[in-house]
mmCIF file of C-alpha atoms in Angstrom:
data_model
loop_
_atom_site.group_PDB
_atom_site.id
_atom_site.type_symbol
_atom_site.label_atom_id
_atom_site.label_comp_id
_atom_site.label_asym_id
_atom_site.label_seq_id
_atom_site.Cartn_x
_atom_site.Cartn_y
_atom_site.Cartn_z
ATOM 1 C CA UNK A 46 43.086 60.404 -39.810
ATOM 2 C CA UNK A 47 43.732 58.854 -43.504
ATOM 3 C CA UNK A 48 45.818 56.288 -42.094
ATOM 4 C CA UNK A 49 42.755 55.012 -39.512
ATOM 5 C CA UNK A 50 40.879 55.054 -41.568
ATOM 6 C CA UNK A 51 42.561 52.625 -44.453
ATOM 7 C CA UNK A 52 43.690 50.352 -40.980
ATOM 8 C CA UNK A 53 39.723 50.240 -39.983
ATOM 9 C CA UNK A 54 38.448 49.231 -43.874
ATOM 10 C CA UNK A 55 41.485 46.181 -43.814
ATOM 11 C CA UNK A 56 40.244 45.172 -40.592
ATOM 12 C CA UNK A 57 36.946 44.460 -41.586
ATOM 13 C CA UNK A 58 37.730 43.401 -45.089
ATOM 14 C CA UNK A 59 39.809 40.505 -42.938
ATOM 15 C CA UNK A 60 36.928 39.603 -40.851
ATOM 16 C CA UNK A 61 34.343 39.287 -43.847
ATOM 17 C CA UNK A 62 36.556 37.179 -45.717
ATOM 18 C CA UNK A 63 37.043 35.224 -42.672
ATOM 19 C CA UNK A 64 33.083 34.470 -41.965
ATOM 20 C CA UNK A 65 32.522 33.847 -45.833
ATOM 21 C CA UNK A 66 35.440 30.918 -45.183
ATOM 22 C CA UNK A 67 33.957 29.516 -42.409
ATOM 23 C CA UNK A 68 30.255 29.917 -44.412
ATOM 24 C CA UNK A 69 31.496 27.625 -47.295
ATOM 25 C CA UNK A 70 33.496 25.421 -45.040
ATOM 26 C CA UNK A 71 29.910 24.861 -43.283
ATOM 27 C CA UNK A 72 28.231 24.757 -46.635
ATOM 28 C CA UNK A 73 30.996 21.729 -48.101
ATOM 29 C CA UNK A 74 30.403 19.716 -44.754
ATOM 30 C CA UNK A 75 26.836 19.652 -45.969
ATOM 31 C CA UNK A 76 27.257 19.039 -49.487
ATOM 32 C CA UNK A 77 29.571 16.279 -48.708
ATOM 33 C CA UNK A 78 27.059 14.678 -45.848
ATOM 34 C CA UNK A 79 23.963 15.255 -48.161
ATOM 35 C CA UNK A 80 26.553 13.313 -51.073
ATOM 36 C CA UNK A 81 27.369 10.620 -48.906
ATOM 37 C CA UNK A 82 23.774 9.959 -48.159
ATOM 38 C CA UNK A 83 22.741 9.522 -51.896
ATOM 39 C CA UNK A 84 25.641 7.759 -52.662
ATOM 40 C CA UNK A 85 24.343 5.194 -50.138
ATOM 41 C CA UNK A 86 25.755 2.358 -52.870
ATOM 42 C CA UNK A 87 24.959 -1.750 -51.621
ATOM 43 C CA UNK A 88 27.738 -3.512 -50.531
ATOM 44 C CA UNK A 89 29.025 -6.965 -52.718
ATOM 45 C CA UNK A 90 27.296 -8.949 -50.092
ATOM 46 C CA UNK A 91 24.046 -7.691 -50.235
ATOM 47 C CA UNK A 92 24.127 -7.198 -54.183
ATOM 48 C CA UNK A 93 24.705 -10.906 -54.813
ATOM 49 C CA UNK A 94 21.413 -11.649 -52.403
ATOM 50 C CA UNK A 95 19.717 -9.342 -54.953
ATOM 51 C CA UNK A 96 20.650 -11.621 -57.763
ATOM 52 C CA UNK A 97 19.843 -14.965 -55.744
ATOM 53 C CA UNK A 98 16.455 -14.064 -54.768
ATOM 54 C CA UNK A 99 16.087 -12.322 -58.693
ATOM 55 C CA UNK A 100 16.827 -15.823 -60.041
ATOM 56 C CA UNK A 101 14.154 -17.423 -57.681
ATOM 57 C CA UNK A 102 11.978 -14.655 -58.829
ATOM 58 C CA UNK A 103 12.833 -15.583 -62.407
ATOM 59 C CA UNK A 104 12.107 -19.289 -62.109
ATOM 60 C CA UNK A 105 8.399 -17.844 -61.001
ATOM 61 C CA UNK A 106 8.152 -16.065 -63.916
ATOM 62 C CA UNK A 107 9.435 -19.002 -66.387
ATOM 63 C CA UNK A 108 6.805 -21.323 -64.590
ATOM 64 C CA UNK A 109 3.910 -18.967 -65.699
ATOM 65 C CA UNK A 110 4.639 -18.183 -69.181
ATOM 66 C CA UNK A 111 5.258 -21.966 -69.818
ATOM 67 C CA UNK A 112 1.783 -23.070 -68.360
ATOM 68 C CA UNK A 113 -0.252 -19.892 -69.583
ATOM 69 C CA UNK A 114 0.927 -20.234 -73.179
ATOM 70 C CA UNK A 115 -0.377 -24.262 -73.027
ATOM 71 C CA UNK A 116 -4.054 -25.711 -73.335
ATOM 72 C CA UNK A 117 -3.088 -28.578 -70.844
ATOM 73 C CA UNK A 118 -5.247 -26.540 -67.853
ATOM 74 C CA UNK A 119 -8.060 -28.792 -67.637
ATOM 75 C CA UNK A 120 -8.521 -32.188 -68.926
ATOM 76 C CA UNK A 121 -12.659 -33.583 -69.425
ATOM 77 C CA UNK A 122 -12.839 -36.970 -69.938
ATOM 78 C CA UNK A 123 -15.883 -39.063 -71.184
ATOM 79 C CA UNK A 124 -16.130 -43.038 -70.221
ATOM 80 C CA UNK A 125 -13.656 -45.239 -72.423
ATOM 81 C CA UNK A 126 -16.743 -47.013 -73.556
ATOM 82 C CA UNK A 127 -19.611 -43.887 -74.195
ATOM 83 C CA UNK A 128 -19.461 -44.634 -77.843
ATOM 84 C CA UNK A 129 -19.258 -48.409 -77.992
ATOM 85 C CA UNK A 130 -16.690 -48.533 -80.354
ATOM 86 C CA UNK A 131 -12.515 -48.576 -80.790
ATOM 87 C CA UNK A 132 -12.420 -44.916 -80.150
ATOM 88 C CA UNK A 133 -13.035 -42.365 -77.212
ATOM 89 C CA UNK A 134 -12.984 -38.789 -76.970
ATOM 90 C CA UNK A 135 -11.537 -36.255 -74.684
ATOM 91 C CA UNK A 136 -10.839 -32.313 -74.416
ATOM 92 C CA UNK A 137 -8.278 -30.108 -72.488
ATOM 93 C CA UNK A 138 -7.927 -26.737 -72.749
ATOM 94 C CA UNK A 139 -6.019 -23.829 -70.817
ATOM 95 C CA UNK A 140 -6.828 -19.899 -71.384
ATOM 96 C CA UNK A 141 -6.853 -19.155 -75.136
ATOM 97 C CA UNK A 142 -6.984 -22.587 -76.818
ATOM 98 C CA UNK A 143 -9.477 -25.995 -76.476
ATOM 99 C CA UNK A 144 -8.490 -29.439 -78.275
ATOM 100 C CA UNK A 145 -10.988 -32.763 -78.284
ATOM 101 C CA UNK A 146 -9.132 -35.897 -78.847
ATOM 102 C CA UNK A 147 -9.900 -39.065 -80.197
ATOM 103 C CA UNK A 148 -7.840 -41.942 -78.643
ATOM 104 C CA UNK A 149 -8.177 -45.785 -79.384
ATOM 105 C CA UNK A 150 -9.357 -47.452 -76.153
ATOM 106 C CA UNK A 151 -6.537 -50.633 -76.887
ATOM 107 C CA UNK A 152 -4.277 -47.933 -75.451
ATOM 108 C CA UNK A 153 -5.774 -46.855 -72.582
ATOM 109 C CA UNK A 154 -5.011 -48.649 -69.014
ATOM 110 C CA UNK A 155 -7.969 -51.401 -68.515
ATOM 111 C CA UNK A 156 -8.009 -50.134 -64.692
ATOM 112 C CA UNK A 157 -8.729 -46.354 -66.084
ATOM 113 C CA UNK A 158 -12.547 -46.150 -66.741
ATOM 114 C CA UNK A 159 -12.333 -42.813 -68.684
ATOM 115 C CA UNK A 160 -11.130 -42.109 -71.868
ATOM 116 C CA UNK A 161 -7.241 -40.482 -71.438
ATOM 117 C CA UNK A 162 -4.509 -39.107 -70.452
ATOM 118 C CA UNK A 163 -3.893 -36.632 -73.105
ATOM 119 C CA UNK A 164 -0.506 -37.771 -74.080
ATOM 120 C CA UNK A 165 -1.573 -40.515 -75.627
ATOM 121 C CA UNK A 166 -1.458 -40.901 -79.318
ATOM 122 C CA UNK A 167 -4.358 -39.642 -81.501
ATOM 123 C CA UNK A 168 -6.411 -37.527 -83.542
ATOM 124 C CA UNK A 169 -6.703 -33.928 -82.128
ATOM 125 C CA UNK A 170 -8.652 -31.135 -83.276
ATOM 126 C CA UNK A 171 -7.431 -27.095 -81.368
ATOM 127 C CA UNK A 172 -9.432 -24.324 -81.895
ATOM 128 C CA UNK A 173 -8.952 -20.783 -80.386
ATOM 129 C CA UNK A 174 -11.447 -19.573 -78.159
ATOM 130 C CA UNK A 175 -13.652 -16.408 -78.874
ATOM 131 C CA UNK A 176 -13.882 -15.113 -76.182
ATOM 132 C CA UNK A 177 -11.537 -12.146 -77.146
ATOM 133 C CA UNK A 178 -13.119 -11.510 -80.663
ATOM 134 C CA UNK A 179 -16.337 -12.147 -81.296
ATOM 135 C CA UNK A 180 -17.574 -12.958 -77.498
ATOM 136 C CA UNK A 181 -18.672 -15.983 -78.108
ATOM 137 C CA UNK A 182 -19.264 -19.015 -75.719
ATOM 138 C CA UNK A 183 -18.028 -22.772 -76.319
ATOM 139 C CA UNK A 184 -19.183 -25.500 -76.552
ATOM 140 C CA UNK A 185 -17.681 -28.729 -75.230
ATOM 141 C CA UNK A 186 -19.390 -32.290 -75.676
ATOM 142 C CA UNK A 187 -22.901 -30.099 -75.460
ATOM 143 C CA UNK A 188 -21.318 -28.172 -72.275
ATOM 144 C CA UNK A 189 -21.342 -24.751 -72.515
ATOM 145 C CA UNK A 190 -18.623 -22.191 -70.909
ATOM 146 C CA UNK A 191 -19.319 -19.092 -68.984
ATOM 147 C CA UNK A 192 -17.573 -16.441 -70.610
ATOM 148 C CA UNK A 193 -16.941 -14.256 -68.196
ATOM 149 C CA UNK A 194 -15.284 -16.365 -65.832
ATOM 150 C CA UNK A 195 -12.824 -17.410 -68.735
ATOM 151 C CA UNK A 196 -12.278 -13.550 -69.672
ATOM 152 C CA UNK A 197 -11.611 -13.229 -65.494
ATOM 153 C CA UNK A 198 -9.506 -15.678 -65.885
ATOM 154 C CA UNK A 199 -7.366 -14.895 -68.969
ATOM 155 C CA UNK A 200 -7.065 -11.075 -67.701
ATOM 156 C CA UNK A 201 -5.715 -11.813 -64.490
ATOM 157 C CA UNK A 202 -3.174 -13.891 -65.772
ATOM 158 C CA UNK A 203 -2.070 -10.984 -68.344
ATOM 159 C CA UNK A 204 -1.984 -8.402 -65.549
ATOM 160 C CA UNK A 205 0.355 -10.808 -63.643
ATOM 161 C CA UNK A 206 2.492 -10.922 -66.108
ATOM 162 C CA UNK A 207 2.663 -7.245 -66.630
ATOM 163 C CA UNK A 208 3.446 -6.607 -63.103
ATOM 164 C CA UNK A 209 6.130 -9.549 -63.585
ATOM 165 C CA UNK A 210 7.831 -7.043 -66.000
ATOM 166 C CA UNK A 211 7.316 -3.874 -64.075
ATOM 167 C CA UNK A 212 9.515 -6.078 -60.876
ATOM 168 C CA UNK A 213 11.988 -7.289 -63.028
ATOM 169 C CA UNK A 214 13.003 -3.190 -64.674
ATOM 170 C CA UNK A 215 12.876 -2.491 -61.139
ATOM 171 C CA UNK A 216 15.465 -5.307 -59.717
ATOM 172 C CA UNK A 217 17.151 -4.495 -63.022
ATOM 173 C CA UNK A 218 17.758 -0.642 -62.104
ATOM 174 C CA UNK A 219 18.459 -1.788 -58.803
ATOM 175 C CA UNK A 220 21.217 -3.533 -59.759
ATOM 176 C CA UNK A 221 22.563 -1.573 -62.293
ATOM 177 C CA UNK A 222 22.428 1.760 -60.191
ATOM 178 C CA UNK A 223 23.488 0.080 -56.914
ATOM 179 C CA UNK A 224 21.060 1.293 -54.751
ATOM 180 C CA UNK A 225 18.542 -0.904 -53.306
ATOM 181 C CA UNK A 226 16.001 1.916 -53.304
ATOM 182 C CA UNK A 227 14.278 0.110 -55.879
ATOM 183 C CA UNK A 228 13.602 -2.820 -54.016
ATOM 184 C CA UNK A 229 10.580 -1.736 -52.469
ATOM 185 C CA UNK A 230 8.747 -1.480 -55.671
ATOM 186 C CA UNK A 231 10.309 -4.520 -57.066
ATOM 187 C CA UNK A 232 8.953 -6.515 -53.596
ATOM 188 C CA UNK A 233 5.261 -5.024 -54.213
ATOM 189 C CA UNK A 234 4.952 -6.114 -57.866
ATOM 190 C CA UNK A 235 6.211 -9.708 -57.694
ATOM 191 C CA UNK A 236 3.813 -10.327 -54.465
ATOM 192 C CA UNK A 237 0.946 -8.908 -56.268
ATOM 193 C CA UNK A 238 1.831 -10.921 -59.470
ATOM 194 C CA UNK A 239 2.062 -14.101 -57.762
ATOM 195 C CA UNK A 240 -1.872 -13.251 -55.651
ATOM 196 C CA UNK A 241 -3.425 -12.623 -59.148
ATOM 197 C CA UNK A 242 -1.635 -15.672 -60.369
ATOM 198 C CA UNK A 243 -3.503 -17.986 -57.949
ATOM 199 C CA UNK A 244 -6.698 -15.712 -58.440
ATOM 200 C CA UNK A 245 -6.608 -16.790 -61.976
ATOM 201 C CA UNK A 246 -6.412 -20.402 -60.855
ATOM 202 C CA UNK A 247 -9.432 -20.017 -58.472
ATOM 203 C CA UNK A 248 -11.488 -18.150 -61.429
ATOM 204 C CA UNK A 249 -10.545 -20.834 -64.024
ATOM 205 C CA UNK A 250 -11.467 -23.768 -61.613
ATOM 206 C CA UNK A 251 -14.874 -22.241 -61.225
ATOM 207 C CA UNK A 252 -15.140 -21.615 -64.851
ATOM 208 C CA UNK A 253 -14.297 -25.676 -64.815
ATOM 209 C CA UNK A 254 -17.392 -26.179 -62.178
ATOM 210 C CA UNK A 255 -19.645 -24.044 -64.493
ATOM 211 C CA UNK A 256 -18.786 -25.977 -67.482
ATOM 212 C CA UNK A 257 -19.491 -29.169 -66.288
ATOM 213 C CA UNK A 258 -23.216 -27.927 -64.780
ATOM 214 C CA UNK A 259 -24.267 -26.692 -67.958
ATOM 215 C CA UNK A 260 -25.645 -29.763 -68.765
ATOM 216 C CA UNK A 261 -25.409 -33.647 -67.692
ATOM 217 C CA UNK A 262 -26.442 -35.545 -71.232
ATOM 218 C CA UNK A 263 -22.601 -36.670 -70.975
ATOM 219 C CA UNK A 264 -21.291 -37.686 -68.134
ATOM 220 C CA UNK A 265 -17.806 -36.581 -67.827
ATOM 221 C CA UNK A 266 -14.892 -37.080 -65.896
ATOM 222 C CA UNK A 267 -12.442 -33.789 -65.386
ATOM 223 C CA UNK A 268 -8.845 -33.131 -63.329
ATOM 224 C CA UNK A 269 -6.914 -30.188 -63.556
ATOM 225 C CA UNK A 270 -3.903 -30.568 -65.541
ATOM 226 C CA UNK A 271 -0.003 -30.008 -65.264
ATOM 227 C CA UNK A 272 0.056 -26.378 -66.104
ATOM 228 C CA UNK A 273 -2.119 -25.541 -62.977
ATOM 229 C CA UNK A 274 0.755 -27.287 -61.368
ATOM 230 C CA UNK A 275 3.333 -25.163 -63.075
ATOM 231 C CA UNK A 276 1.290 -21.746 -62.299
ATOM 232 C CA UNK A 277 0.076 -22.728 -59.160
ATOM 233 C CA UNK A 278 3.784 -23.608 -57.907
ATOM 234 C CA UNK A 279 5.141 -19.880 -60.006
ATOM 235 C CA UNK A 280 2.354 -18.093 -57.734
ATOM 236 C CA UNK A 281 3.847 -19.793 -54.689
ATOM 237 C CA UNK A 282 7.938 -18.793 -55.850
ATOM 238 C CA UNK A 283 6.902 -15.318 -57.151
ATOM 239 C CA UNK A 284 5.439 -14.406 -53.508
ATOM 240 C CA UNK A 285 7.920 -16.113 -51.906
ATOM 241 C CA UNK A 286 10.496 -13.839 -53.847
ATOM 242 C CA UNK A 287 8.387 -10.586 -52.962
ATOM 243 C CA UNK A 288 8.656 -10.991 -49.520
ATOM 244 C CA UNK A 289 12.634 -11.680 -49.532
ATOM 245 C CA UNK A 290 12.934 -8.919 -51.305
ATOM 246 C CA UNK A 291 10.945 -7.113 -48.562
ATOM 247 C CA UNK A 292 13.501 -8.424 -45.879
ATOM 248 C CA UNK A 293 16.214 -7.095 -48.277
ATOM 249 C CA UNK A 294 15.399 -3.500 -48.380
ATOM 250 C CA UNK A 295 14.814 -3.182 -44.946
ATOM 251 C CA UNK A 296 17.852 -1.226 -43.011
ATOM 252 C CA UNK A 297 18.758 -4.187 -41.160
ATOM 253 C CA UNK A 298 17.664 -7.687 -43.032
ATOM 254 C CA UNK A 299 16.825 -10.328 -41.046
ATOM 255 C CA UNK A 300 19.667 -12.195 -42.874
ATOM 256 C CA UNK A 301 22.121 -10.281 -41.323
ATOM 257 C CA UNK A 302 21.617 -11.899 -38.238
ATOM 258 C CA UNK A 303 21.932 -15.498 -39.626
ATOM 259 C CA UNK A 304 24.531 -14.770 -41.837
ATOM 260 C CA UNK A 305 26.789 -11.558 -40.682
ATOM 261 C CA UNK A 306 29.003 -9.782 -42.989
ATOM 262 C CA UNK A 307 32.603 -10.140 -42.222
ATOM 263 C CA UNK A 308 35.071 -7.640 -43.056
ATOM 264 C CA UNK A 309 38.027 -8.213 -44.579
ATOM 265 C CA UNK A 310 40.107 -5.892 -42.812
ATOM 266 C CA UNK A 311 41.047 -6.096 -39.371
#
């Protein structure tokens, strides 16, 4: 009776020991599917169209710092000959800074009836604007600016910038990581940097318009400089980027059918 016993209690110690194998061999297969699908790493290929569209991304960014940190936005221009003298005057200013310039008319074109272009030699005179401290307004050849607009303006640009940043640490921990999870942010912030980008052209122009109807004792003549060109063309590249990098974090990118990846192995 012993003896069945003891025969019985091996039996079933064989069989439990049997289930709790094939219970963690189940539970590895899992662990080692659930591992391979966070260690989804990008391929060579795919990392190095990271970095191209990062660089395009990059020259957006370079484009706006350069023309938001000048005072070349806007140029106003009175008529060569408003004062009757050798001299003429003439302002341009961007987001945080104004400058009036006096230029000798001997050195303007004789075809150009306004005093100008700014990069000719003369007498200049910056000031910071105060907006930012005291809230004052300023005053340009007896035209005054709306301050609001400008503050629009000026905070628009800043928020671009900081979601510049925020898609660049994302790209960055792409990259570094390997995992183009991050891509999806990275896409959103660069596209919404370069919309508020243009918005703060738009708001500046009108600022620009709302200058100039202040008052019309001076006539003057006004363009929009070359860092509007620079911004305006970063806005542009920095939405452009956004939406490659869109295209890039999809699960099959578009430029997978133009340009297949080829494996080396055969």
């Amino acid at each position: 009776m012993w003896s069945n016993f003891f025969v019985q209690q091996e039996e079933e110690g064989r069989m439990g020991v049997a289930g709790g194998g094939q219970g963690g061999g189940l539970a590895g297969m899992k662990g080692f599917r659930g591992g391979q699908r966070r260690t989804n790493k990008m391929s060579d290929s795919q990392e190095g169209k990271i970095k191209l569209v990062f660089f395009v991304a990059i020259v957006g960014v370079t484009l706006t710092v350069l023309g938001m940190g000048t005072e070349f936005w806007v140029e106003l221009a009175q008529p060569k000959n408003y004062s009757g003298n050798q001299t003429c005057q003439m302002a341009h200013y961007g987001l945080w800074k104004g400058c009036i310039r006096t230029l000798l008319v001997a050195d303007i074109d004789p075809e150009r009836t306004s005093c100008g272009p700014a990069e000719l030699p003369g007498e200049s005179n910056c000031t910071y604007f105060k907006f930012f401290t005291s809230g004052e307004n300023a005053v340009i050849f007896k035209k005054t600016t709306n301050r609001n607009l400008n503050l629009a303006a000026a905070i628009l640009a800043l928020l671009s910038l900081t979601m510049m940043v925020m898609g660049s640490i994302c790209i960055a921990m792409s990259l570094n990581k390997g995992v183009p999870f991050f891509l999806k942010p990275a896409s959103f912030c660069f596209i919404l940097s370069g919309v508020l980008v243009l918005l703060s052209v738009l708001i500046f122009h009108q600022s620009v318009l709302a200058l100039l109807s202040s008052d019309h004792s001076i006539p003057l003549h006004h363009e929009l400089s070359w860092s509007v060109a620079c911004v305006g063309s970063a806005g542009a590249i920095l939405i452009v980027g956004g939406v490659l990098f869109i295209f890039l974090a999809l699960p099959f990118s578009p430029w997978q059918k133009c340009f297949p990846h080829k494996d080396s192995t055969t």
